[in-house]
Every structure is written in C-alpha cells, then in structure tokens.
Short mmCIF file of C-alpha atoms in Angstrom, two decimals:
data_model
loop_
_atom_site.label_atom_id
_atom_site.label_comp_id
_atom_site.label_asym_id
_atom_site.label_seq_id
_atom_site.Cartn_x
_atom_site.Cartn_y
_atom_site.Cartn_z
CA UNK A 1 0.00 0.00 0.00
CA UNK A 2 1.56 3.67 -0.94
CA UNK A 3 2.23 5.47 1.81
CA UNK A 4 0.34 8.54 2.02
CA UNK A 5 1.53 11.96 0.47
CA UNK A 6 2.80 14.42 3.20
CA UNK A 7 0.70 17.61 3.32
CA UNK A 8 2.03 20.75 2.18
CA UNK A 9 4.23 22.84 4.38
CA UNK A 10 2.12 26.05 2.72
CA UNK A 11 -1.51 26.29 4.84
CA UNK A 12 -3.02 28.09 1.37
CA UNK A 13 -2.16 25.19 -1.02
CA UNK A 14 -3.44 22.64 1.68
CA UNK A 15 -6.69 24.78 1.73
CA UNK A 16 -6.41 25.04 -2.38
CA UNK A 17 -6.00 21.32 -2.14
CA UNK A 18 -9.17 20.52 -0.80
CA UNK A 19 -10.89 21.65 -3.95
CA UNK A 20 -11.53 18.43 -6.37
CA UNK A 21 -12.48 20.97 -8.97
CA UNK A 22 -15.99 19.24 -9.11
CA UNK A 23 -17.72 22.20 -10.49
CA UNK A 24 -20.79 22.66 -7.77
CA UNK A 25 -19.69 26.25 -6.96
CA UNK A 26 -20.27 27.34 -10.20
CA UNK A 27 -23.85 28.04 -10.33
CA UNK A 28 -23.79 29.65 -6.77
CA UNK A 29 -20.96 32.56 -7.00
CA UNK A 30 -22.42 35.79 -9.14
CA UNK A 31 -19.48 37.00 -10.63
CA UNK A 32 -19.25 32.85 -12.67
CA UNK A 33 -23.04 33.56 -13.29
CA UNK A 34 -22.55 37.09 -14.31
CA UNK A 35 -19.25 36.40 -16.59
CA UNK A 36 -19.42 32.59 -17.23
CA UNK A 37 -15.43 32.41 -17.08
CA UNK A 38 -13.66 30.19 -15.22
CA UNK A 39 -10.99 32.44 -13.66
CA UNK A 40 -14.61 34.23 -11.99
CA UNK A 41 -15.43 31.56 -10.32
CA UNK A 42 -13.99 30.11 -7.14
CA UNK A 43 -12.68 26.71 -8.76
CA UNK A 44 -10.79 29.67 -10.88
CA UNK A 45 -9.53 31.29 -8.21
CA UNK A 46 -8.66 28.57 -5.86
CA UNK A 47 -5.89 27.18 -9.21
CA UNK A 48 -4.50 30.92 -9.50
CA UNK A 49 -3.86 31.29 -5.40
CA UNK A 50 -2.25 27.73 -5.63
CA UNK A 51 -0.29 28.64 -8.50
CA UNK A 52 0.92 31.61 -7.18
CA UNK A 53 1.66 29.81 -3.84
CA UNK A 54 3.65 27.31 -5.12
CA UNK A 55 5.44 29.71 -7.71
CA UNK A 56 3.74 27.82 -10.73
CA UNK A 57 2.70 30.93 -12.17
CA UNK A 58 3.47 35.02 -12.19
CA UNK A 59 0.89 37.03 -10.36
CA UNK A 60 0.22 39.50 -12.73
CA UNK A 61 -3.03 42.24 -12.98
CA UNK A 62 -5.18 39.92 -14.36
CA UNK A 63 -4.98 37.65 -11.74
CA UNK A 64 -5.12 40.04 -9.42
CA UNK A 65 -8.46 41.35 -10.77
CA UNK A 66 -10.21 37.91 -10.33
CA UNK A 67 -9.01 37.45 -6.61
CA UNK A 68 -10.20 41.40 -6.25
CA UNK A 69 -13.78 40.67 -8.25
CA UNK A 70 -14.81 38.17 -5.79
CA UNK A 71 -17.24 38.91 -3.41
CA UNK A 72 -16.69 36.75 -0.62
CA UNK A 73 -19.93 35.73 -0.15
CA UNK A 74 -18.93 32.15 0.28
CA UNK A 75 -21.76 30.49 -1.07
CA UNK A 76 -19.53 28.42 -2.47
CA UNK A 77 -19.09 26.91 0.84
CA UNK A 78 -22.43 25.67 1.18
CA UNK A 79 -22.45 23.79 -2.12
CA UNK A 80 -19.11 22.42 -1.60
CA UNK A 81 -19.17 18.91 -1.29
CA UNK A 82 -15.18 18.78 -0.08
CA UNK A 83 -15.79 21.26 2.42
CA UNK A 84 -13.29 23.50 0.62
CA UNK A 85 -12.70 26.54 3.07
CA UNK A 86 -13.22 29.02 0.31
CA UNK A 87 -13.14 32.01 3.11
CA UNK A 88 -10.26 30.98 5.01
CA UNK A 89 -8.21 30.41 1.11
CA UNK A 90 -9.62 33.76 -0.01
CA UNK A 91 -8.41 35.38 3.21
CA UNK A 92 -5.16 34.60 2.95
CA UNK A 93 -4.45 34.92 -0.71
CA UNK A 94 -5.67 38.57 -0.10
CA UNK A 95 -3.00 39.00 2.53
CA UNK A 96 -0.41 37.68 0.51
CA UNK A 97 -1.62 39.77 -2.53
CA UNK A 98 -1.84 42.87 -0.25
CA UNK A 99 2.15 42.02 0.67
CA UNK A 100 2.79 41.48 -2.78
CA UNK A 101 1.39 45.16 -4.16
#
C-alpha cells in the first residue's frame, strides 16, 4: 500500500488542495453567473492562489483582478461537497496579494 503523500508545508495550497475541482460552486458565486469564465469563479480562483503559492505561475493584474472581483460571499461553501474553506483560502491569498502590491 503507498504510503500517504505528506501535506504541504504552505496552509493556502493545503486549503487550495481541498478543492476536487468538481464544479458545484459554479452556479452559486455571481461574478461565474454574471461572466461565465472560469478564472470568476472560485474553482478559478482557488488554481490561480495555488499557482501563485507554489510559484507555478506570475501574479500578474489579471490575476489580481479575479481574486479582487470576488465577493466573498462564500456560497460556495455551502455547495461544496469537499468542504473546501473558500473564506479561510480567499483570506489569505488577499494577505499575501496585499504584501505582494
């Protein structure tokens, strides 16, 4: 039997990780209903905070705009069947952007 995989020394890509990018939140969070793009929803921005945690990808002003467009209304929570902590990611990948700028 594999041994299981460690979890990651980062707390926002263990909270990112929780996400198993079923696609529930989608109807619930108004800025994927108002745009219908990905990066405006929270399965969106849960893969940019990761990236950008684990240095994946370049936070640049577009990305920026997404985290800044969402508004943390968490219903995405409630239809979460992983129990992603969407508030407690979104939290902190503010903070970190805040650093960042």
């Amino acid at each position: 039997m594999p041994s299981p995989r460690p979890p990651p020394a980062d707390p926002l890509v263990a909270l990112a990780d929780q996400c198993v990018q079923c696609g529930l939140c989608l109807p619930v969070c108004p800025t994927y209903r108002h745009d219908r793009t990905e990066a405006e929803s929270p399965r969106g921005r849960i893969a940019v905070a990761r990236a950008w945690a684990l240095d994946a990808l370049e936070p640049t002003a577009a990305g920026d705009t997404h985290l800044d467009n969402c508004l943390a209304c968490r219903r995405c929570e409630a239809a979460c069947p992983a129990g992603v902590e969407y508030g407690a990611l979104l939290l902190e990948a503010r903070r970190r952007q805040r650093v960042r700028r």
